[in-house]
Coordinates of C-alpha atoms in Angstrom, one line a residue:
M237 CA -50.2 -31.7 -43.5
I238 CA -47.1 -31.5 -41.1
R239 CA -44.4 -31.4 -44.4
L240 CA -47.0 -28.1 -45.0
I241 CA -46.8 -26.4 -41.6
T242 CA -43.2 -26.9 -41.5
L243 CA -42.9 -25.6 -45.3
A244 CA -44.5 -22.7 -44.2
V245 CA -42.1 -22.4 -41.4
V246 CA -38.8 -22.8 -42.9
T247 CA -40.5 -20.0 -45.4
V248 CA -41.0 -17.7 -43.1
A249 CA -37.9 -17.7 -41.4
I250 CA -35.9 -18.0 -44.8
M251 CA -38.1 -14.7 -45.5
A252 CA -37.2 -13.2 -41.8
Q253 CA -33.5 -13.6 -42.5
A254 CA -33.5 -11.9 -45.7
G255 CA -35.1 -8.8 -43.9
C256 CA -32.3 -8.8 -41.2
G257 CA -29.4 -9.0 -44.1
E258 CA -30.9 -5.3 -45.9
K259 CA -27.7 -2.3 -45.5
A260 CA -29.4 1.2 -44.3
Q261 CA -30.2 3.4 -46.3
T262 CA -29.4 6.4 -45.3
A263 CA -29.3 10.1 -46.9
T264 CA -26.1 11.8 -47.9
E265 CA -25.7 15.1 -47.8
R266 CA -24.8 16.7 -51.6
K267 CA -21.5 18.1 -51.7
V268 CA -20.8 21.2 -53.5
D269 CA -17.7 22.5 -54.7
T270 CA -18.6 24.6 -57.1
K271 CA -21.6 26.7 -57.8
I272 CA -24.7 25.9 -58.7
W273 CA -24.8 28.0 -61.8
S274 CA -21.5 27.0 -63.2
G275 CA -22.9 24.3 -64.5
T276 CA -21.4 21.7 -67.3
D277 CA -20.6 22.0 -70.7
N278 CA -22.7 18.8 -72.0
A279 CA -25.7 18.1 -74.6
F280 CA -28.4 17.8 -72.0
A281 CA -28.1 22.0 -70.8
A282 CA -31.3 24.1 -71.4
S283 CA -31.2 25.9 -74.5
G284 CA -31.7 29.2 -73.0
W285 CA -28.9 29.4 -70.1
K286 CA -25.1 30.0 -70.5
T287 CA -23.1 28.6 -68.9
G288 CA -21.6 30.5 -65.6
D289 CA -24.0 33.3 -65.5
Q290 CA -25.7 33.3 -62.6
A291 CA -28.6 35.8 -63.7
A292 CA -28.9 33.9 -66.3
W293 CA -29.3 30.7 -64.1
E294 CA -32.1 32.5 -62.1
E295 CA -33.6 33.2 -65.2
Q296 CA -33.8 29.8 -66.2
M297 CA -35.5 28.6 -63.3
R298 CA -37.9 30.5 -62.7
N299 CA -39.3 30.0 -66.4
R300 CA -39.0 26.2 -65.8
A301 CA -40.9 26.9 -62.2
Q302 CA -43.6 28.7 -64.5
A303 CA -44.0 26.5 -67.2
Q304 CA -45.3 23.8 -64.3
N305 CA -47.6 26.5 -63.0
D306 CA -50.9 25.0 -64.4
Y307 CA -52.6 28.6 -63.7
T308 CA -50.9 30.1 -66.3
R309 CA -51.7 26.8 -68.8
V310 CA -55.3 27.6 -68.3
K311 CA -57.0 29.6 -71.1

């Protein structure tokens, strides 16, 4: 019985020590050095979007937001 209690105390002590060793998780601010609509030229860009065109970027964002609107999808 004493062995079981000792094992439980040691287990709790080890778990407490593991919790103290965690690194702090802080949110960092996003660093922006280019305009958001300038984007990148990669395969993951949306098909109707033109790189560097602010109006096209805003239109694409409106279309994406509208596609997530459940009220427009209900028939």
